[in-house]
Short mmCIF file of C-alpha atoms in Angstrom, two decimals:
data_model
loop_
_atom_site.label_atom_id
_atom_site.label_comp_id
_atom_site.label_asym_id
_atom_site.label_seq_id
_atom_site.Cartn_x
_atom_site.Cartn_y
_atom_site.Cartn_z
CA UNK X 26 -3.35 11.49 -6.79
CA UNK X 27 -6.85 10.77 -5.13
CA UNK X 28 -10.72 12.07 -6.40
CA UNK X 29 -13.71 10.77 -4.75
CA UNK X 30 -14.05 9.29 -8.42
CA UNK X 31 -15.72 5.55 -8.87
CA UNK X 32 -17.09 5.96 -5.81
CA UNK X 33 -13.29 5.52 -4.42
CA UNK X 34 -13.87 7.42 -1.18
CA UNK X 35 -17.42 7.17 -0.08
CA UNK X 36 -17.90 3.39 0.05
CA UNK X 37 -14.35 3.50 -1.18
CA UNK X 38 -10.76 3.89 1.02
CA UNK X 39 -13.27 5.60 3.75
CA UNK X 40 -14.17 3.72 6.75
CA UNK X 41 -18.32 4.09 6.66
CA UNK X 42 -19.77 1.26 5.39
CA UNK X 43 -23.29 2.43 5.51
CA UNK X 44 -24.38 4.05 2.01
CA UNK X 45 -27.21 7.68 1.86
CA UNK X 46 -27.04 7.91 5.74
CA UNK X 47 -26.62 11.29 6.12
CA UNK X 48 -29.27 11.96 2.89
CA UNK X 49 -27.49 14.69 1.10
CA UNK X 50 -27.68 15.68 -1.77
CA UNK X 51 -29.45 17.15 -4.60
CA UNK X 52 -31.83 14.22 -4.31
CA UNK X 53 -31.11 11.56 -1.96
CA UNK X 54 -34.26 9.77 -1.25
CA UNK X 55 -34.09 6.00 -0.59
CA UNK X 56 -31.43 5.22 -2.33
CA UNK X 57 -29.71 1.89 -0.76
CA UNK X 58 -33.02 1.45 1.68
CA UNK X 59 -35.99 -1.65 1.70
CA UNK X 60 -38.44 -1.93 3.87
CA UNK X 61 -38.45 -5.12 6.66
CA UNK X 62 -42.21 -6.69 7.05
CA UNK X 63 -44.26 -4.16 5.72
CA UNK X 64 -43.04 -1.02 7.28
CA UNK X 65 -42.98 2.43 5.58
CA UNK X 66 -39.94 4.31 4.80
CA UNK X 67 -39.62 8.38 3.99
CA UNK X 68 -36.86 10.80 4.27
CA UNK X 69 -38.47 13.31 6.59
CA UNK X 70 -37.21 16.56 7.88
CA UNK X 71 -39.94 17.94 9.61
CA UNK X 72 -38.13 17.66 12.83
CA UNK X 73 -34.00 18.31 11.56
CA UNK X 74 -31.78 15.95 12.99
CA UNK X 75 -28.87 19.22 12.88
CA UNK X 76 -28.57 21.92 10.95
CA UNK X 77 -25.90 20.64 8.29
CA UNK X 78 -27.96 17.34 8.50
CA UNK X 79 -31.80 17.71 8.30
CA UNK X 80 -33.09 14.42 7.18
CA UNK X 81 -34.08 11.25 8.82
CA UNK X 82 -35.27 8.07 8.15
CA UNK X 83 -38.82 8.02 9.26
CA UNK X 84 -40.16 4.31 9.78
CA UNK X 85 -43.54 4.65 10.10
CA UNK X 86 -45.71 0.68 11.41
CA UNK X 87 -49.35 0.30 10.71
CA UNK X 88 -51.43 -0.17 13.21
CA UNK X 89 -52.28 -4.01 14.40
CA UNK X 90 -48.74 -4.44 13.49
CA UNK X 91 -47.55 -7.65 14.64
CA UNK X 92 -43.37 -9.10 14.78
CA UNK X 93 -40.09 -7.59 13.76
CA UNK X 94 -40.42 -4.90 11.23
CA UNK X 95 -37.62 -2.49 10.15
CA UNK X 96 -35.34 -1.45 7.39
CA UNK X 97 -32.11 -2.54 5.05
CA UNK X 98 -29.34 -0.92 3.88
CA UNK X 99 -27.22 -2.48 0.56
CA UNK X 100 -23.89 -0.29 1.69
CA UNK X 101 -22.09 0.08 -1.54
CA UNK X 102 -23.58 -2.33 -3.06
CA UNK X 103 -21.91 -4.73 -0.84
CA UNK X 104 -21.01 -3.80 3.02
CA UNK X 105 -17.34 -5.64 3.45
CA UNK X 106 -16.85 -7.64 6.35
CA UNK X 107 -13.41 -8.21 7.64
CA UNK X 108 -13.95 -10.50 11.47
CA UNK X 109 -12.70 -7.28 13.41
CA UNK X 110 -15.03 -5.00 16.08
CA UNK X 111 -16.86 -2.83 14.66
CA UNK X 112 -18.19 0.58 15.61
CA UNK X 113 -21.73 1.29 15.40
CA UNK X 114 -23.33 4.65 15.76
CA UNK X 115 -27.33 5.49 15.02
CA UNK X 116 -29.31 8.48 16.27
CA UNK X 117 -33.39 7.65 16.73
CA UNK X 118 -36.23 9.59 17.93
CA UNK X 119 -39.82 8.09 19.01
CA UNK X 120 -41.87 7.13 21.15
CA UNK X 121 -40.45 3.74 21.82
CA UNK X 122 -38.79 1.76 24.59
CA UNK X 123 -37.64 -1.36 24.05
CA UNK X 124 -34.62 -3.54 22.30
CA UNK X 125 -33.58 -3.03 18.68
CA UNK X 126 -31.09 -5.42 16.58
CA UNK X 127 -29.05 -4.80 13.73
CA UNK X 128 -27.28 -7.74 12.50
CA UNK X 129 -25.35 -7.77 8.90
CA UNK X 130 -26.28 -10.77 6.76
CA UNK X 131 -25.82 -12.32 3.35
CA UNK X 132 -28.91 -11.80 0.81
CA UNK X 133 -28.11 -15.18 -0.66
CA UNK X 134 -26.82 -17.16 1.99
CA UNK X 135 -28.58 -15.82 4.86
CA UNK X 136 -26.13 -16.31 6.96
CA UNK X 137 -25.33 -13.80 9.57
CA UNK X 138 -21.77 -11.91 10.58
CA UNK X 139 -23.08 -10.03 13.29
CA UNK X 140 -26.19 -9.61 15.69
CA UNK X 141 -26.14 -6.78 17.97
CA UNK X 142 -29.57 -6.17 20.04
CA UNK X 143 -29.43 -2.96 22.09
CA UNK X 144 -31.67 -1.13 24.54
CA UNK X 145 -34.19 1.77 23.61
CA UNK X 146 -35.78 4.25 25.73
CA UNK X 147 -36.83 7.10 23.53
CA UNK X 148 -39.42 10.02 22.71
CA UNK X 149 -40.60 11.93 19.98
CA UNK X 150 -38.84 15.40 21.49
CA UNK X 151 -35.29 14.60 20.36
CA UNK X 152 -32.80 12.01 18.73
CA UNK X 153 -30.91 10.12 20.43
CA UNK X 154 -27.54 8.50 19.82
CA UNK X 155 -26.98 4.93 20.66
CA UNK X 156 -23.78 3.04 19.84
CA UNK X 157 -22.11 -0.53 19.72
CA UNK X 158 -19.34 -1.84 19.18
CA UNK X 159 -19.45 -5.58 19.13
CA UNK X 160 -17.10 -8.29 17.20
CA UNK X 161 -17.79 -9.30 13.33
CA UNK X 162 -16.91 -12.99 11.94
CA UNK X 163 -15.23 -12.55 8.34
CA UNK X 164 -16.65 -13.18 5.60
CA UNK X 165 -15.35 -12.90 1.54
CA UNK X 166 -19.43 -12.53 0.63
CA UNK X 167 -19.99 -9.17 -1.99
CA UNK X 168 -23.93 -9.19 -0.89
CA UNK X 169 -23.93 -8.46 2.83
CA UNK X 170 -26.36 -6.06 4.14
CA UNK X 171 -27.06 -4.19 7.73
CA UNK X 172 -30.75 -4.84 8.57
CA UNK X 173 -32.29 -2.79 11.52
CA UNK X 174 -35.02 -4.37 13.17
CA UNK X 175 -37.70 -3.66 16.12
CA UNK X 176 -40.96 -4.93 17.73
CA UNK X 177 -43.78 -3.77 15.69
CA UNK X 178 -46.47 -4.03 18.78
CA UNK X 179 -44.09 -1.25 20.36
CA UNK X 180 -44.96 1.27 18.22
CA UNK X 181 -47.78 -0.03 16.22
CA UNK X 182 -49.82 2.89 14.21
CA UNK X 183 -46.77 5.49 15.24
CA UNK X 184 -43.40 5.91 13.68
CA UNK X 185 -39.63 6.17 14.77
CA UNK X 186 -36.57 8.21 13.74
CA UNK X 187 -33.50 7.14 12.52
CA UNK X 188 -31.09 9.66 11.77
CA UNK X 189 -26.86 9.14 10.69
CA UNK X 190 -26.85 5.89 11.55
CA UNK X 191 -22.64 4.95 11.13
CA UNK X 192 -20.87 1.58 10.67
CA UNK X 193 -17.14 1.20 10.63
CA UNK X 194 -14.47 -1.65 10.69
CA UNK X 195 -11.87 -1.02 12.65
CA UNK X 196 -9.66 1.83 10.75
CA UNK X 197 -6.48 1.89 9.41
CA UNK X 198 -4.06 2.68 12.15
CA UNK X 199 -7.53 2.60 14.32
CA UNK X 200 -8.25 6.18 13.47
CA UNK X 201 -11.50 7.68 14.58
CA UNK X 202 -13.29 8.15 11.42
CA UNK X 203 -10.47 6.70 9.75
CA UNK X 204 -9.76 4.66 6.64
CA UNK X 205 -11.12 0.93 5.18
CA UNK X 206 -8.57 -1.26 6.58
CA UNK X 207 -8.00 -3.63 2.96
CA UNK X 208 -7.44 -0.79 0.29
CA UNK X 209 -5.83 1.80 2.54
CA UNK X 210 -3.20 -0.97 2.73
CA UNK X 211 -3.07 -1.46 -0.90
CA UNK X 212 -2.24 2.41 -1.21
CA UNK X 213 -0.03 2.40 1.44
CA UNK X 214 2.18 -0.60 0.39
CA UNK X 215 2.90 0.87 -3.21
CA UNK X 216 5.41 3.08 -1.01
CA UNK X 217 4.41 6.92 -2.89
CA UNK X 218 5.59 9.61 -1.21
CA UNK X 219 3.10 11.84 -1.37
CA UNK X 220 -0.69 12.77 -1.83
CA UNK X 221 -2.69 15.04 -3.62
CA UNK X 222 -5.93 16.15 -2.52
CA UNK X 223 -8.92 16.66 -2.71
CA UNK X 224 -8.93 16.18 -6.37
CA UNK X 225 -9.12 18.53 -9.00
CA UNK X 226 -12.59 18.01 -10.11
CA UNK X 227 -13.98 17.72 -6.52
CA UNK X 228 -12.67 20.30 -5.40
CA UNK X 229 -14.27 21.97 -8.53
CA UNK X 230 -17.67 20.58 -8.38
CA UNK X 231 -20.59 20.94 -10.89
CA UNK X 232 -20.85 24.32 -9.95
CA UNK X 233 -19.54 26.92 -7.16
CA UNK X 234 -22.10 25.71 -4.87
CA UNK X 235 -21.06 22.09 -4.87
CA UNK X 236 -17.63 23.14 -4.86
CA UNK X 237 -15.26 21.23 -1.93
CA UNK X 238 -15.47 23.77 0.62
CA UNK X 239 -12.71 22.40 3.00
CA UNK X 240 -14.04 24.81 6.47
CA UNK X 241 -17.91 22.46 6.15
CA UNK X 242 -15.25 18.86 5.99
CA UNK X 243 -14.16 19.61 9.60
CA UNK X 244 -15.21 18.61 13.33
CA UNK X 245 -18.38 16.88 14.25
CA UNK X 246 -19.57 15.06 11.47
CA UNK X 247 -23.05 15.88 12.34
CA UNK X 248 -22.28 19.41 11.40
CA UNK X 249 -20.47 18.15 7.94
CA UNK X 250 -23.99 18.78 5.15
CA UNK X 251 -21.67 16.95 2.13
CA UNK X 252 -22.83 18.36 -1.19
CA UNK X 253 -23.48 17.12 -4.77
CA UNK X 254 -20.94 15.27 -6.35
CA UNK X 255 -18.67 15.87 -9.74
CA UNK X 256 -18.81 12.08 -11.03
CA UNK X 257 -23.02 12.29 -10.31
CA UNK X 258 -23.20 10.65 -6.76
CA UNK X 259 -23.56 12.74 -3.26
CA UNK X 260 -20.31 13.62 -1.37
CA UNK X 261 -20.91 13.36 2.17
CA UNK X 262 -17.10 15.30 3.37
CA UNK X 263 -16.62 12.51 5.82
CA UNK X 264 -13.18 12.51 4.57
CA UNK X 265 -12.93 16.30 4.82
CA UNK X 266 -9.40 18.06 4.87
CA UNK X 267 -8.18 17.35 8.53
CA UNK X 268 -8.12 13.56 7.72
CA UNK X 269 -6.30 13.49 4.66
CA UNK X 270 -3.90 14.95 6.52
CA UNK X 271 -4.35 12.20 8.88
CA UNK X 272 -4.30 10.00 6.16
CA UNK X 273 -0.71 11.49 5.42
CA UNK X 274 0.38 11.20 8.82
CA UNK X 275 0.04 7.69 8.75
CA UNK X 276 1.58 6.63 5.54
CA UNK X 277 4.39 8.94 5.66
CA UNK X 278 3.01 10.96 2.98
CA UNK X 279 3.84 14.49 1.90
CA UNK X 280 0.19 16.21 1.46
CA UNK X 281 -0.15 17.75 -2.11
CA UNK X 282 -3.09 20.81 -1.23
CA UNK X 283 -5.01 22.12 -3.51
CA UNK X 284 -6.89 25.24 -3.48
CA UNK X 285 -10.10 26.31 -4.64
CA UNK X 286 -9.67 29.28 -7.65
CA UNK X 287 -12.85 30.29 -9.13
CA UNK X 288 -13.51 27.53 -11.55
CA UNK X 289 -16.39 24.95 -11.09
CA UNK X 290 -17.49 22.45 -14.03
CA UNK X 291 -20.82 24.08 -15.04
CA UNK X 292 -18.11 26.79 -17.19
CA UNK X 293 -18.34 29.18 -14.27
CA UNK X 294 -15.04 31.09 -13.97
CA UNK X 295 -14.17 34.09 -10.92
CA UNK X 296 -12.06 36.15 -11.60
CA UNK X 297 -10.52 39.87 -10.27
CA UNK X 298 -12.97 41.84 -7.19
CA UNK X 299 -15.43 39.28 -7.41
CA UNK X 300 -12.92 36.19 -5.80
CA UNK X 301 -11.71 37.86 -3.20
CA UNK X 302 -14.29 36.47 -0.53
CA UNK X 303 -12.84 32.74 -2.40
CA UNK X 304 -9.09 34.29 -1.37
CA UNK X 305 -10.36 34.49 1.65
CA UNK X 306 -11.71 30.70 2.16
CA UNK X 307 -7.90 29.57 0.87
CA UNK X 308 -6.21 32.02 3.25
CA UNK X 309 -8.33 30.84 5.80
CA UNK X 310 -7.80 27.00 4.78
CA UNK X 311 -4.53 27.82 4.65
CA UNK X 312 -4.29 29.06 8.34
CA UNK X 313 -6.31 25.83 10.14
CA UNK X 314 -3.62 23.84 8.68
CA UNK X 315 -0.31 26.04 9.26
CA UNK X 316 -1.28 28.84 11.72
CA UNK X 317 -0.08 28.13 15.48
CA UNK X 318 -3.13 27.76 18.29
CA UNK X 319 -2.93 31.27 18.56
CA UNK X 320 -4.16 32.29 14.95
CA UNK X 321 -8.41 31.97 14.86
CA UNK X 322 -7.74 29.23 12.57
CA UNK X 323 -5.34 27.23 14.05
CA UNK X 324 -7.76 27.55 17.57
CA UNK X 325 -10.46 25.58 15.65
CA UNK X 326 -7.89 23.01 14.50
CA UNK X 327 -6.39 22.61 18.00
CA UNK X 328 -10.38 22.33 19.32
CA UNK X 329 -11.60 19.68 16.76
CA UNK X 330 -8.48 17.65 18.47
CA UNK X 331 -4.92 18.73 15.81
CA UNK X 332 -3.06 20.98 18.34
CA UNK X 333 0.06 21.49 16.26
CA UNK X 334 0.05 22.39 12.73
CA UNK X 335 0.80 20.82 9.71
CA UNK X 336 3.94 20.86 7.42
CA UNK X 337 2.32 21.95 3.98
CA UNK X 338 5.17 22.33 1.31
CA UNK X 339 2.96 22.13 -1.73
CA UNK X 340 0.14 23.95 -2.68
CA UNK X 341 -1.89 23.64 -5.86
CA UNK X 342 -4.33 26.47 -7.92
CA UNK X 343 -5.90 26.23 -10.79
CA UNK X 344 -4.16 29.29 -12.38
CA UNK X 345 -2.33 32.03 -11.56
CA UNK X 346 -3.93 34.59 -11.94
CA UNK X 347 -7.23 33.05 -10.25
CA UNK X 348 -6.19 34.60 -6.45
CA UNK X 349 -5.70 38.55 -5.79
CA UNK X 350 -4.26 39.95 -3.27
CA UNK X 351 -5.65 40.00 0.05
CA UNK X 352 -4.61 41.33 3.64
CA UNK X 353 -3.21 38.02 4.82
CA UNK X 354 0.03 37.93 7.81
CA UNK X 355 2.70 36.13 5.99
CA UNK X 356 4.62 34.70 8.86
CA UNK X 357 1.84 32.47 9.12
CA UNK X 358 2.89 31.15 5.52
CA UNK X 359 6.09 28.73 5.98
CA UNK X 360 7.69 28.39 2.41
CA UNK X 361 5.48 26.63 -0.15
CA UNK X 362 5.64 25.70 -3.84
CA UNK X 363 2.79 26.72 -5.57
CA UNK X 364 1.93 24.13 -8.71
CA UNK X 365 -0.45 26.18 -11.44
CA UNK X 366 -2.42 23.88 -14.01
CA UNK X 367 -3.18 26.84 -15.92
CA UNK X 368 -0.31 29.41 -17.23
CA UNK X 369 -1.94 32.91 -17.94
CA UNK X 370 -1.39 36.52 -16.81
CA UNK X 371 0.57 37.85 -13.50
CA UNK X 372 1.22 35.81 -10.10
CA UNK X 373 -0.89 37.23 -8.48
CA UNK X 374 -0.78 34.68 -5.83
CA UNK X 375 3.12 34.75 -5.83
CA UNK X 376 2.64 38.18 -5.02
CA UNK X 377 0.53 37.67 -1.86
CA UNK X 378 2.88 35.19 -0.66
CA UNK X 379 5.47 36.98 -1.24
CA UNK X 380 9.67 35.44 -1.15
CA UNK X 381 7.35 32.14 0.83
CA UNK X 382 6.16 30.63 -2.02
CA UNK X 383 7.44 29.94 -5.82
CA UNK X 384 5.94 28.64 -9.16
CA UNK X 385 5.49 25.26 -10.19
CA UNK X 386 3.52 24.01 -13.04
CA UNK X 387 1.02 21.90 -13.08
CA UNK X 388 0.56 18.64 -15.83
CA UNK X 389 -1.76 16.41 -17.10
CA UNK X 390 -0.72 13.37 -19.00
CA UNK X 391 -2.98 12.25 -21.87
CA UNK X 392 -0.70 11.36 -24.77
CA UNK X 393 0.40 14.69 -24.58
CA UNK X 394 4.32 15.68 -23.95
CA UNK X 395 5.97 18.70 -21.61
CA UNK X 396 7.52 20.88 -24.29
CA UNK X 397 8.38 23.99 -22.29
CA UNK X 398 11.81 22.74 -20.50
CA UNK X 399 12.50 26.68 -19.10
CA UNK X 400 9.66 25.45 -16.15
CA UNK X 401 9.60 22.73 -13.16
CA UNK X 402 6.58 20.48 -13.71
CA UNK X 403 4.66 18.10 -11.60
CA UNK X 404 2.86 15.37 -13.69
CA UNK X 405 -0.59 15.90 -11.64
CA UNK X 406 -2.14 12.27 -13.39
CA UNK X 407 -0.47 10.11 -15.25
CA UNK X 408 -1.82 5.89 -16.40
CA UNK X 409 -3.19 4.28 -19.46
CA UNK X 410 -6.47 5.47 -20.55
CA UNK X 411 -9.44 4.30 -23.39
CA UNK X 412 -9.64 0.22 -21.87
CA UNK X 413 -11.32 -0.98 -18.66
CA UNK X 414 -9.01 -2.69 -17.39
CA UNK X 415 -5.10 -1.69 -16.82
CA UNK X 416 -3.28 -4.35 -19.35
CA UNK X 417 -0.23 -5.28 -19.78
CA UNK X 418 1.48 -3.18 -22.89
CA UNK X 419 -0.63 -0.43 -20.80
CA UNK X 420 1.75 -1.33 -17.92
CA UNK X 421 5.03 -1.30 -20.14
CA UNK X 422 3.81 2.18 -21.66
CA UNK X 423 3.59 3.79 -18.27
CA UNK X 424 7.21 1.61 -17.42
CA UNK X 425 8.51 2.89 -20.34
CA UNK X 426 7.34 7.01 -20.26
CA UNK X 427 8.32 7.33 -16.22
CA UNK X 428 12.44 6.96 -16.33
CA UNK X 429 12.46 10.14 -18.61
CA UNK X 430 10.92 11.73 -15.75
CA UNK X 431 13.08 10.69 -13.24
CA UNK X 432 16.06 11.75 -15.55
CA UNK X 433 14.70 14.54 -15.85
CA UNK X 434 13.73 15.41 -12.20
CA UNK X 435 15.78 18.86 -12.12
CA UNK X 436 12.27 20.02 -13.73
CA UNK X 437 9.73 16.99 -13.17
CA UNK X 438 9.08 17.36 -9.57
CA UNK X 439 6.64 14.28 -9.07
CA UNK X 440 4.51 12.18 -10.64
CA UNK X 441 1.01 10.85 -9.94
CA UNK X 442 -0.98 7.91 -11.67
CA UNK X 443 -4.74 8.47 -11.63
CA UNK X 444 -7.57 7.40 -10.79
CA UNK X 445 -6.15 5.40 -7.78
CA UNK X 446 -9.08 3.80 -6.21
CA UNK X 447 -13.11 2.47 -7.97
CA UNK X 448 -15.11 0.45 -6.97
CA UNK X 449 -16.01 -2.45 -9.59
CA UNK X 450 -18.90 -2.14 -12.18
CA UNK X 451 -19.97 1.20 -10.21
CA UNK X 452 -16.90 3.90 -11.93
CA UNK X 453 -17.02 7.03 -13.90
CA UNK X 454 -12.99 6.49 -15.12
CA UNK X 455 -10.92 3.63 -16.46
CA UNK X 456 -9.13 2.06 -15.63
CA UNK X 457 -8.16 2.79 -12.19
CA UNK X 458 -4.88 1.51 -10.24
CA UNK X 459 -6.62 -0.63 -7.71
CA UNK X 460 -10.67 -1.64 -8.71
CA UNK X 461 -11.69 -3.41 -5.38
CA UNK X 462 -15.42 -5.62 -4.78
CA UNK X 463 -17.02 -5.18 -1.39
CA UNK X 464 -15.18 -7.76 0.68
CA UNK X 465 -11.97 -7.38 2.74
CA UNK X 466 -9.87 -9.94 -0.07
CA UNK X 467 -11.69 -8.24 -3.29
CA UNK X 468 -8.62 -6.16 -3.97
CA UNK X 469 -7.22 -6.51 -7.85
CA UNK X 470 -4.20 -5.46 -8.04
CA UNK X 471 -3.94 -4.51 -11.34
CA UNK X 472 -0.10 -4.65 -13.58
CA UNK X 473 -0.03 -0.68 -13.63
CA UNK X 474 0.06 -1.16 -9.60
CA UNK X 475 3.03 -3.48 -9.42
CA UNK X 476 4.71 -1.33 -11.65
CA UNK X 477 3.79 1.88 -9.43
CA UNK X 478 5.15 -0.02 -6.69
CA UNK X 479 8.91 -1.16 -8.65
CA UNK X 480 9.36 2.57 -9.40
CA UNK X 481 8.45 3.70 -5.68
CA UNK X 482 10.07 1.23 -4.02
CA UNK X 483 13.37 1.99 -6.17
CA UNK X 484 12.90 5.60 -6.76
CA UNK X 485 16.61 7.15 -7.39
CA UNK X 486 17.81 10.15 -4.81
CA UNK X 487 20.34 11.48 -7.58
CA UNK X 488 21.37 11.73 -10.89
CA UNK X 489 24.14 10.28 -11.58
CA UNK X 490 26.18 10.55 -15.04
CA UNK X 491 25.62 7.99 -17.60
CA UNK X 492 29.07 6.11 -16.55
CA UNK X 493 27.52 5.42 -12.99
CA UNK X 494 28.42 2.09 -11.16
CA UNK X 495 26.34 1.96 -8.77
CA UNK X 496 22.57 2.54 -8.31
CA UNK X 497 19.85 0.83 -10.07
CA UNK X 498 18.27 -0.26 -13.58
CA UNK X 499 14.65 0.20 -14.57
CA UNK X 500 13.82 -2.05 -17.77
CA UNK X 501 10.98 -2.57 -19.77
CA UNK X 502 10.77 -5.37 -23.25
CA UNK X 503 7.81 -3.92 -24.99
CA UNK X 504 8.34 -6.33 -27.53
CA UNK X 505 6.73 -9.94 -28.24
CA UNK X 506 10.15 -12.26 -27.26
CA UNK X 507 12.35 -11.98 -24.92
CA UNK X 508 15.43 -10.47 -24.76
CA UNK X 509 18.93 -11.39 -23.63
CA UNK X 510 20.04 -8.35 -21.51
CA UNK X 511 24.17 -8.06 -20.17
CA UNK X 512 24.33 -5.03 -17.73
CA UNK X 513 27.80 -4.02 -16.82
CA UNK X 514 27.83 -2.96 -13.59
CA UNK X 515 31.90 -2.40 -12.16
CA UNK X 516 32.26 -3.34 -8.80
CA UNK X 517 29.53 -5.01 -8.17
CA UNK X 518 29.03 -8.35 -7.63
CA UNK X 519 25.41 -9.36 -6.64
CA UNK X 520 22.37 -7.79 -7.18
CA UNK X 521 18.55 -8.60 -6.53
CA UNK X 522 16.37 -8.81 -9.82
CA UNK X 523 12.29 -7.96 -10.28
CA UNK X 524 10.54 -8.99 -12.41
CA UNK X 525 6.82 -8.27 -13.72
CA UNK X 526 5.68 -9.68 -16.69
CA UNK X 527 2.91 -11.50 -19.10
CA UNK X 528 3.50 -13.26 -22.75
CA UNK X 529 -0.06 -11.68 -23.20
CA UNK X 530 0.38 -7.26 -23.98
CA UNK X 531 -4.01 -8.18 -22.81
CA UNK X 532 -3.43 -9.79 -20.30
CA UNK X 533 -5.14 -8.09 -17.68
CA UNK X 534 -6.06 -8.18 -13.61
CA UNK X 535 -9.32 -8.31 -12.76
CA UNK X 536 -12.21 -8.87 -9.74
CA UNK X 537 -12.45 -12.56 -10.93
CA UNK X 538 -8.98 -13.26 -12.53
CA UNK X 539 -5.45 -12.37 -11.86
CA UNK X 540 -3.19 -13.76 -14.44
CA UNK X 541 -0.33 -11.14 -13.73
CA UNK X 542 1.25 -12.43 -10.77
CA UNK X 543 3.30 -9.73 -8.18
CA UNK X 544 6.92 -9.50 -9.90
CA UNK X 545 9.71 -12.34 -9.64
CA UNK X 546 12.21 -11.54 -7.35
CA UNK X 547 15.65 -13.60 -7.39
CA UNK X 548 18.96 -13.12 -6.67
CA UNK X 549 21.66 -13.03 -9.45
CA UNK X 550 25.43 -13.07 -8.65
CA UNK X 551 28.97 -11.91 -10.84
CA UNK X 552 32.17 -12.11 -10.28
CA UNK X 553 32.94 -9.23 -12.83
CA UNK X 554 30.28 -6.96 -12.96
CA UNK X 555 28.12 -9.00 -15.74
CA UNK X 556 25.02 -9.39 -14.83
CA UNK X 557 23.19 -11.76 -17.72
CA UNK X 558 19.67 -12.38 -17.73
CA UNK X 559 16.55 -13.03 -20.12
CA UNK X 560 14.04 -10.43 -19.16
CA UNK X 561 10.72 -11.86 -21.19
CA UNK X 562 8.47 -10.23 -23.79
CA UNK X 563 6.24 -7.56 -22.91
CA UNK X 564 7.72 -7.58 -18.80
CA UNK X 565 8.88 -4.61 -17.00
CA UNK X 566 12.01 -5.38 -14.29
CA UNK X 567 14.13 -3.79 -11.69
CA UNK X 568 18.06 -4.39 -10.98
CA UNK X 569 19.22 -3.63 -7.70
CA UNK X 570 22.89 -3.81 -6.85
CA UNK X 571 23.19 -4.41 -3.35
#
């Protein structure tokens, strides 16, 4: 499950590296920026950059100043530099004719990992766009910052304005406005099969005005205003509705779309006829992703670069009473599975979708269990909680829990670990599956990550009787001692054994130490279908017959 929490989106898996570049949110100020050589910085909207993004960075230079002046941006507490060509884009306004230079430089060592100079010829009348795509030098340092400088004498006693600076590495699958490669590869390598987005709290927002508005997350980046996020920082919405679907395309994931249903985190519940505008908003969203290019929203999607609809099958709503009937052409809606978080009242959304949809209940699993066996469910958030880092005993407990879900797959249709990604030292929830720091090789593969990968890459496609002699076994040892196992699988002579474990149940993989190794894979033989092996203390294993 993905949600922009713990800087998992902006500053995390999304590729853009400069923080606060659009000056969005309730009170953006100069967060992440510092002046270079006496320049004076302020956020200014006297000449709006765009309707959606009125603010820009005003850099003023005192009369008589000389030398190089400018500003720096620390990124999201560091800028990862992976050695790939980086795309840099910036809009500039002001009376300036001369060279400007931007570099990526370590704060501690002063090493420079990119140095790009370009010529600027601008006036105060309008913003002009500049673009470069230089090669960078790989670094494992986590304190690299972005620095933009220019000749003070050319603008002494005046100002230059900078708007929407953007810096992207070569993105995952080389997408425009795409994903950062290192965390994206970590997610892709799990081998999961669906992506739930944009996440519950992000969708709801701290209030109705700051909910996730899908129509403000599509189109040109200059037209996306962003909003104040649910977790204490602004969301720029550069990872928008269409980018989530591209993420699914690139990782071959089934899209699981959350839609707003009238509830926000300040306690607001919109119901009845007051909800009609929000219902219309959802219907336009579904038309955008499902409609062909002859429909109004489908045509807008095509205009934004995607001709074909996306194959949406799963949609989540907060409750099944919150969406009221609206006049919507049902031929736009293929067979949709509707997931509902709260069960109350009549199936009004089902009435709207008619025979095109059926209902599945949505569960969060934090120490609770599913008791209603008459309904189908999805486990929307699963994982150890209450600790800072995933530990071995928590990961073993997850491995003990999940086979029960698989064996009841007629009722449990899916399970998602949450939260997925977190920036170390800047998180609002713990533990997380994939913590990271701002360097391309600073991904933490937690014990829970390896457990999720084992299960995802060894998922069953059929539930057999207990006497089945085919397939694989998922095993977990929650004892403090090794266990000798004999498993008989008639007719099988060879198997692959993957074991994840550590004899210390409190062991954790953190950003500067990783005692828990990836699963160790071995090949074992049997002459009579009886496989014997030792399962270490506090371990998870998969025995897969060939």
